Amino acid sequence: MSLVDKTKNTFALTTPLYYVNDLPHIGSAYTTMAADTIARFKRLLGHQVLLITGTDEHGQKIQQTAESKGIQPQEFSNEISAGFASLWELLNIQYDRFIRTTDTRHEAIVKEFFNRVWEKGDIYLGQQKGWYCVSCEEFKEERELLEGKRCPIHTNKEVEWRDEENYFFRLSKYQSHLEELYRSRPDFIQPDSRRNEVLNFVKGGLQDFSISRVNVEWGFPVPSDPKHTLYVWFDALLGYVTALLEPDRAANLENALSKWYPIDLHLIGKDILRFHAIYWPAMLMSANLPLPERVFGHGFLTKDGQKMGKSLGNTIDPVALVEKYGADAVRYYFIKEIGFGKDGDFNEVRFIEVLNADLAKNLGNLLNRTLKMVKKYCEGNLPSITSENISEDNPLKAIGLQLGEQVKANYEALNFDRACEAILRLSQACNKYIDEQAPWSLYKQGQQQELEQVLYIVLESVRLAAYLLSPVIPSISSDIYQQLGFEIDFNHQIETANVAPFAVHGKWGLLSSEQKLGKAKPIFQSIELN
Ligand code: MSP
């Protein structure tokens, strides 16, 4: 099979495939917003991007939840899966593929992959004894359990004892291969804290893991023994591969792997790191397939400093949050406020403060007052100034000239908070510059040329800030761009010819007097603290 004809210009990334036992929570929205941010940035850079998301629909947890509601698991999955898709619309997520693991095309891929691993001799029948957490869909080691045999992640749930015949995957065989992988590719698992976690776990010795169940019907049958159902994680990870299939191509591995493979980035939460950084590469090694480039495990969100959970009654409903504050506000808070990779907190007062300070005041007021001054002092026309005529010592130009590259490096390293902070520093500097230069005084003193230069410099800086923030707040950035006279909508970059490439728009000095400025309107209304 001819694999990996990967042109440099493609970038495929994934969110986890979310369980459909419940409607999406803020944790799932968080990973997806981050994935969308990086996908949008890569598109600005001119990459061909494939953003994969979807739902993980098999397994005991979903079977049990559907049963408890008296609905067939497929019908239940359809309903919840649609809930994910509609949240992604609300949040302005530009995904390219939405894979559902109950898709029949997926079954064909899983079968073919299973057979490759089977032929390699890496699957055998054995006896599985151990403690199982249905919510994690994972066996736990006795030493990991909390008092009362509770799961360390689902702390209110007791694990269940299992003693049954299962098929096993020979993970232990791949111990040294995995160690070599982590050694030779230190960036494979990020951030470093997660990498160390994996290294320690692997050092402790890897055990084979079971990949089938006998008492769970809701899943694909094991191809070599249909009395068994495939373990949900074996099937789910392969969803990433099925998602790569072009819609009109036959469902086989060769087609799935022909364009986008290997996947460049798997974004996940830290609780599912083992599956992605240990099991998944070992499964791919067994099937003789290349490995993904990078696995990034982000942190967990808390609410008002507390762990979130249904039983604690403190979950955040992402739909309600977006309906109340808008997609950009929600995207901005989680992307800018939380260091990606670290745990982070949601607190509504802090949320409002951040939005008011950054979006309403720092950026919004700046644009509004500058446009008003252009109207008052320059008859509403952009001053005819070009950036070459402005000294490189000008404080805003000096920041602007190096900002694009700085922000690019931060987005690529998934340091979203730092990217946003760097951009915000430019708009803060703009506010300070206006206060210092006092265009109103320049006007009174008849210093029209100096005045026009100040206004140009500020508007160009706001433009650059809006452009660089567009992966995070695409609608606000589009509004700013439109007020500056561009016909660019960052939510329709893929479909329209009006793309704004980084090579042109990511540089300071683009605005020209040919632009006809649009009407000044507030881009973000300050939120009242109740
Ligand atoms: N179905 C598996 C993934 C299979 S991928 C082939 C799964 N699904 S999940 O719906 O339970 O979790 C999806 C993601 O949500 C995980 O990345 C998890 O880390 C994340 N989060 C769950 N709770 C979270 C927080 N409180 N905070 C941040 N992310 C959290 O696991």
Coordinates of C-alpha atoms and ligand atoms in Angstrom, one line a residue:
M1 CA 0.0 0.0 0.0
S2 CA 1.4 3.4 -0.9
L3 CA 1.0 5.5 2.2
V4 CA 2.0 9.0 3.3
D5 CA 2.1 11.2 0.3
K6 CA 1.9 14.2 2.5
T7 CA 2.4 17.5 0.9
K8 CA 3.8 20.0 3.3
N9 CA 0.9 22.3 3.0
T10 CA -1.8 20.2 4.7
F11 CA -2.6 20.4 8.3
A12 CA -5.0 17.9 9.9
L13 CA -6.0 18.3 13.5
T14 CA -8.6 16.6 15.7
T15 CA -10.7 17.3 18.8
P16 CA -11.6 14.2 20.8
L17 CA -14.7 12.4 19.6
Y18 CA -17.1 13.2 22.3
Y19 CA -19.2 10.7 24.1
V20 CA -22.9 11.0 23.5
N21 CA -24.0 10.0 27.0
D22 CA -24.9 13.6 27.6
L23 CA -25.2 17.0 25.9
P24 CA -21.9 18.8 25.4
H25 CA -20.4 20.5 28.5
I26 CA -18.0 23.4 28.7
G27 CA -15.0 21.0 28.6
S28 CA -15.9 19.7 25.2
A29 CA -16.5 23.2 24.0
Y30 CA -13.1 24.3 25.3
T31 CA -11.1 21.7 23.3
T32 CA -13.2 22.5 20.2
M33 CA -12.7 26.3 20.5
A34 CA -9.0 25.8 20.8
A35 CA -8.9 23.5 17.8
D36 CA -10.9 26.0 15.8
T37 CA -8.5 28.8 16.8
I38 CA -5.5 26.9 15.5
A39 CA -7.3 25.7 12.4
R40 CA -8.3 29.3 11.5
F41 CA -4.8 30.5 12.1
K42 CA -3.3 27.8 9.8
R43 CA -5.8 28.8 7.1
L44 CA -4.7 32.4 7.3
L45 CA -1.1 31.1 6.8
G46 CA -2.3 29.4 3.6
H47 CA -2.4 25.8 4.8
Q48 CA -5.0 23.4 3.6
V49 CA -6.6 22.5 6.9
L50 CA -8.8 19.6 7.9
L51 CA -10.4 20.1 11.3
I52 CA -11.9 16.9 12.5
T53 CA -14.5 16.6 15.3
G54 CA -17.3 14.2 16.0
T55 CA -19.0 11.8 18.4
D56 CA -18.0 8.6 20.1
E57 CA -21.2 6.6 20.2
H58 CA -20.5 3.0 21.2
G59 CA -19.8 1.3 24.5
Q60 CA -21.4 0.4 27.8
K61 CA -21.8 3.9 29.1
I62 CA -23.9 5.0 26.2
Q63 CA -25.8 1.7 26.1
Q64 CA -26.7 2.1 29.8
T65 CA -27.7 5.7 29.5
A66 CA -29.9 5.0 26.6
E67 CA -31.5 2.1 28.4
S68 CA -32.2 4.2 31.5
K69 CA -34.1 6.6 29.2
G70 CA -35.9 3.8 27.5
I71 CA -34.5 4.7 24.1
Q72 CA -32.6 2.7 21.5
P73 CA -28.9 3.6 21.7
Q74 CA -28.8 4.7 18.0
E75 CA -31.8 7.0 18.4
F76 CA -30.3 8.4 21.6
S77 CA -26.9 8.9 19.9
N78 CA -28.6 10.7 17.0
E79 CA -30.2 13.2 19.3
I80 CA -27.1 14.0 21.4
S81 CA -24.8 14.0 18.4
A82 CA -27.0 16.6 16.8
G83 CA -26.7 18.7 20.0
F84 CA -22.9 18.7 19.5
A85 CA -23.2 19.8 15.9
S86 CA -25.6 22.6 16.8
L87 CA -23.3 23.9 19.6
W88 CA -20.4 24.0 17.1
E89 CA -22.6 26.1 14.8
L90 CA -23.4 28.5 17.7
L91 CA -19.8 28.8 18.6
N92 CA -18.8 29.5 15.0
I93 CA -16.6 26.4 14.7
Q94 CA -15.4 25.9 11.2
Y95 CA -15.0 22.1 11.2
D96 CA -14.4 20.2 8.0
R97 CA -15.4 16.7 9.2
F98 CA -17.9 15.5 11.8
I99 CA -17.3 11.8 12.3
R100 CA -19.8 9.6 14.1
T101 CA -18.4 6.2 15.2
T102 CA -21.7 4.5 14.3
D103 CA -21.2 5.5 10.6
T104 CA -21.1 2.3 8.5
R105 CA -18.1 3.5 6.7
H106 CA -16.3 3.6 10.0
E107 CA -17.1 -0.1 10.5
A108 CA -15.3 -1.0 7.3
I109 CA -12.2 0.9 8.4
V110 CA -12.2 -0.6 11.9
K111 CA -12.5 -4.1 10.4
E112 CA -9.6 -3.6 8.0
F113 CA -7.4 -2.1 10.8
F114 CA -8.3 -4.9 13.2
N115 CA -7.3 -7.5 10.5
R116 CA -3.9 -5.9 10.0
V117 CA -3.2 -6.1 13.8
W118 CA -4.6 -9.6 14.0
E119 CA -2.4 -10.7 11.1
K120 CA 0.6 -9.2 12.9
G121 CA -0.2 -11.6 15.8
D122 CA -0.8 -8.8 18.2
I123 CA -4.3 -9.9 19.3
Y124 CA -4.9 -12.9 21.5
L125 CA -7.7 -14.3 23.7
G126 CA -7.2 -14.1 27.5
Q127 CA -8.9 -13.6 30.8
Q128 CA -9.5 -10.1 32.0
K129 CA -9.8 -9.6 35.7
G130 CA -9.9 -6.1 37.1
W131 CA -11.8 -3.0 38.2
Y132 CA -13.7 -1.1 35.5
C133 CA -14.9 2.5 35.5
V134 CA -17.9 2.7 33.1
S135 CA -17.7 6.5 33.0
C136 CA -14.1 6.3 31.8
E137 CA -14.7 3.2 29.9
E138 CA -11.3 2.0 31.3
F139 CA -9.8 -0.6 33.6
K140 CA -8.2 0.9 36.6
E141 CA -5.3 -0.4 38.6
E142 CA -6.2 -1.2 42.2
R143 CA -3.6 1.3 43.5
E144 CA -5.2 4.2 41.5
L145 CA -8.6 3.8 43.2
L146 CA -9.9 6.1 45.9
E147 CA -11.4 4.9 49.2
G148 CA -14.5 2.9 48.7
K149 CA -13.3 1.6 45.3
R150 CA -14.1 4.9 43.6
C151 CA -12.7 6.1 40.3
P152 CA -10.1 8.8 40.7
I153 CA -11.7 10.8 37.9
H154 CA -15.4 10.1 38.5
T155 CA -15.0 10.3 42.2
N156 CA -18.7 9.7 43.0
K157 CA -18.7 6.4 41.0
E158 CA -17.6 3.0 42.2
V159 CA -15.7 0.9 39.8
E160 CA -17.1 -2.6 38.9
W161 CA -15.3 -5.9 39.2
R162 CA -14.8 -7.8 35.9
D163 CA -13.7 -11.4 35.3
E164 CA -14.3 -12.3 31.7
E165 CA -12.8 -13.7 28.5
N166 CA -11.6 -10.8 26.4
Y167 CA -9.3 -10.3 23.4
F168 CA -6.1 -8.5 24.3
F169 CA -3.8 -6.2 22.3
R170 CA -0.1 -6.9 22.9
L171 CA 0.8 -3.4 24.2
S172 CA 3.7 -4.8 26.2
K173 CA 5.4 -5.8 23.0
Y174 CA 5.6 -2.1 22.1
Q175 CA 7.2 -0.8 25.3
S176 CA 10.7 -0.2 23.9
H177 CA 9.3 1.1 20.6
L178 CA 7.3 3.6 22.5
E179 CA 10.2 4.6 24.7
E180 CA 12.3 5.1 21.6
L181 CA 9.5 7.3 20.1
Y182 CA 9.3 9.5 23.1
R183 CA 13.1 9.8 23.1
S184 CA 13.6 10.5 19.5
R185 CA 10.6 12.9 19.2
P186 CA 10.5 14.9 22.4
D187 CA 7.7 17.1 21.0
F188 CA 5.4 14.2 20.4
I189 CA 3.6 14.7 23.7
Q190 CA 3.0 18.3 24.9
P191 CA 3.2 20.1 27.2
D192 CA 6.2 18.8 29.0
S193 CA 4.3 18.0 32.2
R194 CA 2.1 15.6 30.2
R195 CA 5.1 14.1 28.5
N196 CA 6.7 13.4 31.9
E197 CA 3.4 11.8 33.1
V198 CA 3.5 9.4 30.2
L199 CA 7.2 8.6 30.6
N200 CA 6.6 7.7 34.2
F201 CA 3.7 5.6 33.4
V202 CA 5.5 3.7 30.7
K203 CA 8.6 3.2 32.8
G204 CA 6.4 1.3 35.3
G205 CA 5.9 -1.4 32.6
L206 CA 3.1 -1.7 30.1
Q207 CA 0.5 -4.4 30.3
D208 CA -1.6 -5.7 27.4
F209 CA -5.1 -4.2 27.3
S210 CA -8.3 -5.9 26.5
I211 CA -10.0 -4.7 23.3
S212 CA -13.3 -6.7 23.5
R213 CA -16.2 -7.1 25.8
V214 CA -18.7 -10.0 26.1
N215 CA -21.6 -8.3 27.9
V216 CA -21.8 -5.2 25.9
E217 CA -23.9 -5.3 22.7
W218 CA -23.6 -1.7 21.6
G219 CA -20.5 -1.7 19.5
F220 CA -19.0 -3.4 16.4
P221 CA -18.6 -7.2 16.5
V222 CA -15.0 -8.4 16.7
P223 CA -14.3 -9.4 13.1
S224 CA -12.7 -12.7 14.0
D225 CA -15.2 -13.6 16.7
P226 CA -18.6 -11.8 16.6
K227 CA -19.7 -13.1 20.0
H228 CA -17.4 -10.3 21.3
T229 CA -18.0 -6.6 20.9
L230 CA -15.0 -4.4 20.2
Y231 CA -13.9 -2.2 23.1
V232 CA -15.2 1.4 22.5
W233 CA -11.7 3.0 22.7
F234 CA -10.3 0.7 20.0
D235 CA -13.1 1.7 17.7
A236 CA -13.1 5.4 18.8
L237 CA -9.4 6.2 18.1
L238 CA -9.9 4.9 14.6
G239 CA -12.6 7.4 14.1
Y240 CA -9.8 9.9 13.4
V241 CA -8.8 7.8 10.4
T242 CA -12.3 7.3 9.1
A243 CA -12.8 11.0 9.2
L244 CA -10.0 11.5 6.7
L245 CA -12.0 9.7 4.0
E246 CA -13.3 12.0 1.2
P247 CA -17.1 11.6 1.2
D248 CA -17.2 10.0 -2.2
R249 CA -14.4 7.5 -1.8
A250 CA -14.8 3.9 -0.9
A251 CA -14.2 3.2 2.8
N252 CA -10.8 1.6 3.0
L253 CA -7.6 2.4 4.7
E254 CA -5.7 3.3 1.5
N255 CA -8.3 6.0 0.6
A256 CA -8.5 7.3 4.2
L257 CA -4.7 7.7 4.4
S258 CA -4.1 9.1 1.0
K259 CA -4.2 12.8 1.6
W260 CA -4.2 14.1 5.1
Y261 CA -2.4 11.4 7.0
P262 CA -0.5 11.4 9.3
I263 CA -2.5 13.7 11.5
D264 CA -0.6 16.7 12.6
L265 CA -2.2 17.4 15.9
H266 CA -4.5 15.6 18.4
L267 CA -5.9 18.0 20.9
I268 CA -7.2 16.3 24.0
G269 CA -7.9 16.8 27.7
K270 CA -5.4 15.4 30.2
D271 CA -7.7 12.6 31.3
I272 CA -7.4 10.8 28.0
L273 CA -3.7 11.2 27.5
R274 CA -2.9 7.5 28.0
F275 CA -5.1 6.5 25.2
H276 CA -3.6 9.0 22.8
A277 CA 0.0 8.9 23.8
I278 CA 0.5 5.2 24.5
Y279 CA -2.3 3.0 23.2
W280 CA -2.9 4.8 19.9
P281 CA 0.8 5.0 18.7
A282 CA 1.2 1.3 19.7
M283 CA -1.9 0.3 17.7
L284 CA -0.5 2.3 14.7
M285 CA 2.9 0.7 15.0
S286 CA 1.2 -2.7 15.0
A287 CA -0.6 -1.9 11.9
N288 CA 2.6 -0.5 10.3
L289 CA 1.2 3.0 9.9
P290 CA 3.0 6.3 10.5
L291 CA 2.3 8.1 13.8
P292 CA 0.7 11.5 14.4
E293 CA 3.0 14.4 14.7
R294 CA 1.9 15.8 18.1
V295 CA -0.5 15.0 21.0
F296 CA -1.4 18.0 23.2
G297 CA -3.1 17.4 26.5
H298 CA -4.8 20.5 27.9
G299 CA -5.9 21.1 31.4
F300 CA -9.2 20.9 33.2
L301 CA -11.7 23.7 33.8
T302 CA -13.1 24.4 37.2
K303 CA -16.0 26.7 38.1
D304 CA -15.4 29.2 40.9
G305 CA -12.4 27.2 41.9
Q306 CA -14.4 23.9 42.3
K307 CA -14.3 20.8 40.2
M308 CA -17.3 20.7 37.9
G309 CA -19.8 17.9 37.9
K310 CA -23.4 17.0 37.5
S311 CA -23.6 15.6 41.0
L312 CA -22.1 18.9 42.3
G313 CA -24.7 20.8 40.4
N314 CA -22.2 23.3 39.1
T315 CA -21.8 22.5 35.5
I316 CA -21.7 25.3 32.9
D317 CA -24.1 24.9 30.0
P318 CA -22.1 26.2 26.9
V319 CA -25.3 26.8 24.9
A320 CA -26.8 29.1 27.6
L321 CA -23.4 30.9 27.9
V322 CA -23.2 31.6 24.2
E323 CA -26.9 32.6 24.1
K324 CA -26.3 35.0 26.9
Y325 CA -22.9 36.5 25.9
G326 CA -22.3 35.6 22.2
A327 CA -19.8 33.2 20.6
D328 CA -16.9 35.6 20.5
A329 CA -17.1 36.5 24.2
V330 CA -17.1 32.8 25.2
R331 CA -14.3 32.0 22.8
Y332 CA -12.2 35.0 23.9
Y333 CA -12.5 34.2 27.6
F334 CA -11.4 30.6 27.4
I335 CA -8.7 31.1 24.9
K336 CA -7.2 34.2 26.3
E337 CA -7.6 33.7 30.0
I338 CA -6.4 30.1 30.4
G339 CA -2.9 29.1 29.6
F340 CA -3.4 26.2 27.2
G341 CA -2.1 23.1 29.0
K342 CA -2.8 24.4 32.4
D343 CA -6.0 24.0 34.5
G344 CA -8.2 27.1 34.4
D345 CA -11.2 28.5 36.1
F346 CA -14.5 30.0 35.0
N347 CA -16.0 32.7 37.2
E348 CA -18.8 34.8 35.8
V349 CA -17.6 38.1 37.4
R350 CA -14.1 37.6 36.1
F351 CA -15.5 36.6 32.7
I352 CA -17.4 39.9 32.5
E353 CA -14.5 41.9 33.7
V354 CA -12.1 40.5 31.1
L355 CA -14.5 41.1 28.3
N356 CA -15.3 44.6 29.3
A357 CA -11.7 45.5 29.8
D358 CA -10.3 43.9 26.7
L359 CA -13.0 43.9 24.1
A360 CA -15.3 46.8 25.1
K361 CA -12.7 49.2 26.4
N362 CA -9.3 48.4 25.2
L363 CA -10.1 47.5 21.6
G364 CA -13.7 48.6 21.1
N365 CA -13.5 52.2 22.5
L366 CA -10.2 52.6 20.8
L367 CA -11.6 51.9 17.3
N368 CA -14.7 53.9 18.0
R369 CA -13.0 57.0 19.2
T370 CA -10.4 57.0 16.5
L371 CA -13.0 56.6 13.7
K372 CA -15.0 59.5 15.2
M373 CA -11.9 61.6 15.1
V374 CA -11.3 60.7 11.5
K375 CA -14.8 61.8 10.8
K376 CA -14.4 65.0 12.6
Y377 CA -11.0 66.0 11.6
C378 CA -10.4 64.4 8.3
E379 CA -13.9 64.4 6.7
G380 CA -14.3 60.7 7.3
N381 CA -11.5 59.7 4.9
L382 CA -8.4 57.7 5.7
P383 CA -5.4 60.0 5.7
S384 CA -3.2 59.4 2.7
I385 CA -0.2 58.2 4.4
T386 CA 1.9 55.2 3.7
S387 CA 3.7 53.3 6.4
E388 CA 7.2 53.9 4.7
N389 CA 6.9 57.5 5.7
I390 CA 6.5 56.7 9.3
S391 CA 9.6 56.5 11.4
E392 CA 10.5 53.0 12.7
D393 CA 11.0 54.7 16.1
N394 CA 7.3 55.4 16.3
P395 CA 6.2 53.3 19.3
L396 CA 3.2 51.7 17.6
K397 CA 5.0 51.0 14.4
A398 CA 7.9 49.4 16.4
I399 CA 5.5 47.0 18.1
G400 CA 3.5 46.4 14.9
L401 CA 6.4 45.5 12.8
Q402 CA 7.4 42.5 15.0
L403 CA 3.9 41.6 16.2
G404 CA 2.9 39.3 13.4
E405 CA 5.8 36.9 13.7
Q406 CA 5.6 37.0 17.5
V407 CA 1.9 36.1 17.4
K408 CA 2.4 33.4 14.8
A409 CA 5.1 31.7 16.9
N410 CA 2.7 31.7 19.9
Y411 CA -0.3 30.4 17.9
E412 CA 1.9 27.6 16.5
A413 CA 3.2 26.7 20.0
L414 CA -0.5 26.7 21.1
N415 CA 0.3 29.6 23.5
F416 CA -3.0 31.2 22.8
D417 CA -3.0 33.4 25.9
R418 CA 0.4 34.8 25.0
A419 CA -0.7 35.5 21.5
C420 CA -3.7 37.4 22.7
E421 CA -1.7 39.3 25.4
A422 CA 0.9 40.4 22.8
I423 CA -1.9 41.8 20.6
L424 CA -3.6 43.5 23.5
R425 CA -0.4 45.2 24.3
L426 CA -0.5 46.9 20.9
S427 CA -4.0 48.2 21.5
Q428 CA -3.1 49.4 25.0
A429 CA -0.1 51.2 23.5
C430 CA -2.5 52.8 21.0
N431 CA -4.7 54.2 23.8
K432 CA -1.7 55.6 25.5
Y433 CA -0.4 57.1 22.3
I434 CA -3.7 58.9 21.6
D435 CA -3.7 60.3 25.1
E436 CA -0.1 61.5 24.7
Q437 CA -0.5 62.9 21.1
A438 CA -3.8 64.5 21.9
P439 CA -5.1 64.7 18.3
W440 CA -7.7 67.2 19.4
S441 CA -4.9 69.6 20.4
L442 CA -3.1 69.0 17.1
Y443 CA -6.3 69.9 15.3
K444 CA -6.7 73.1 17.3
Q445 CA -3.1 74.0 16.6
G446 CA -3.7 73.4 12.9
Q447 CA -1.1 70.6 12.7
Q448 CA -3.2 68.6 10.2
Q449 CA -0.3 66.5 8.9
E450 CA 0.8 65.3 12.4
L451 CA -2.8 64.7 13.3
E452 CA -3.4 62.6 10.2
Q453 CA -0.3 60.6 10.9
V454 CA -1.4 59.8 14.5
L455 CA -4.8 58.6 13.3
Y456 CA -3.4 56.5 10.5
I457 CA -0.9 54.8 12.9
V458 CA -3.7 54.0 15.4
L459 CA -6.1 52.7 12.8
E460 CA -3.5 50.5 11.2
S461 CA -2.5 49.1 14.6
V462 CA -6.2 48.3 15.3
R463 CA -6.5 46.6 12.0
L464 CA -3.5 44.4 12.7
A465 CA -4.8 43.6 16.1
A466 CA -8.2 42.6 14.7
Y467 CA -6.5 40.5 12.0
L468 CA -4.3 38.6 14.5
L469 CA -7.3 38.1 16.9
S470 CA -9.5 36.8 14.1
P471 CA -8.9 33.1 14.9
V472 CA -10.3 33.8 18.4
I473 CA -13.0 36.4 17.8
P474 CA -13.9 36.1 14.1
S475 CA -17.1 38.1 14.2
I476 CA -15.7 41.1 16.1
S477 CA -12.6 41.1 13.8
S478 CA -14.9 41.0 10.8
D479 CA -16.8 44.0 12.2
I480 CA -13.6 45.9 12.8
Y481 CA -12.4 45.1 9.3
Q482 CA -15.7 46.2 7.8
Q483 CA -15.5 49.5 9.6
L484 CA -12.0 50.0 8.2
G485 CA -13.5 49.5 4.8
F486 CA -12.5 45.9 3.9
E487 CA -15.0 43.4 2.5
I488 CA -13.6 40.6 4.5
D489 CA -15.6 38.3 6.7
F490 CA -13.4 36.0 8.8
N491 CA -16.3 33.6 9.1
H492 CA -16.4 33.1 5.3
Q493 CA -12.8 32.9 4.5
I494 CA -13.0 29.4 3.0
E495 CA -15.9 30.0 0.6
T496 CA -15.1 33.4 -0.7
A497 CA -12.3 34.8 -2.7
N498 CA -11.8 37.6 -0.2
V499 CA -9.2 35.8 1.8
A500 CA -6.8 37.8 3.9
P501 CA -3.5 36.0 3.8
F502 CA -1.1 36.4 6.7
A503 CA 1.7 37.3 4.4
V504 CA -0.1 40.5 3.5
H505 CA -2.5 41.2 6.4
G506 CA -0.2 40.0 9.2
K507 CA 2.2 42.9 8.5
W508 CA 2.0 46.4 9.9
G509 CA 1.4 49.1 7.2
L510 CA -1.4 47.7 5.0
L511 CA -4.0 50.4 5.3
S512 CA -4.2 52.8 2.4
S513 CA -6.2 55.9 1.7
E514 CA -8.1 54.1 -1.0
Q515 CA -10.0 52.3 1.7
K516 CA -13.4 53.9 2.2
L517 CA -14.1 53.7 5.9
G518 CA -17.4 52.2 7.1
K519 CA -19.7 53.5 9.7
A520 CA -18.4 53.6 13.3
K521 CA -20.4 51.3 15.5
P522 CA -19.5 49.8 18.9
I523 CA -18.0 46.3 18.3
F524 CA -18.7 45.0 21.8
Q525 CA -21.2 46.4 24.2
S526 CA -20.0 46.6 27.8
I527 CA -21.7 44.0 30.0
E528 CA -23.4 45.2 33.1
L529 CA -22.4 43.4 36.3
N530 CA -25.6 42.4 38.1
Ligands
MSP1 N1 -15.0 9.6 23.9 C1 -13.8 9.9 24.5 C2 -12.8 10.5 23.5 C3 -12.5 9.6 22.4 S1 -11.3 10.3 21.3 C4 -11.1 9.1 20.2 C5 -14.0 11.0 25.6 N2 -15.1 11.7 25.5 S2 -15.6 12.8 26.6 O1 -16.8 13.4 26.0 O2 -15.8 12.2 27.8 O3 -14.5 13.8 26.8 C6 -14.1 14.7 25.8 C7 -13.1 15.7 26.3 O4 -13.7 16.6 27.2 C8 -11.8 15.1 26.8 O5 -10.7 15.7 26.1 C9 -11.9 15.6 28.3 O6 -10.6 15.9 28.7 C10 -12.6 16.9 28.1 N3 -13.1 17.3 29.4 C11 -14.0 16.7 30.2 N4 -14.2 17.5 31.4 C12 -13.4 18.6 31.3 C13 -13.2 19.7 32.1 N5 -13.8 19.9 33.2 N6 -12.4 20.6 31.6 C14 -11.7 20.5 30.4 N7 -11.9 19.5 29.6 C15 -12.7 18.4 30.1 O7 -13.2 11.0 26.5

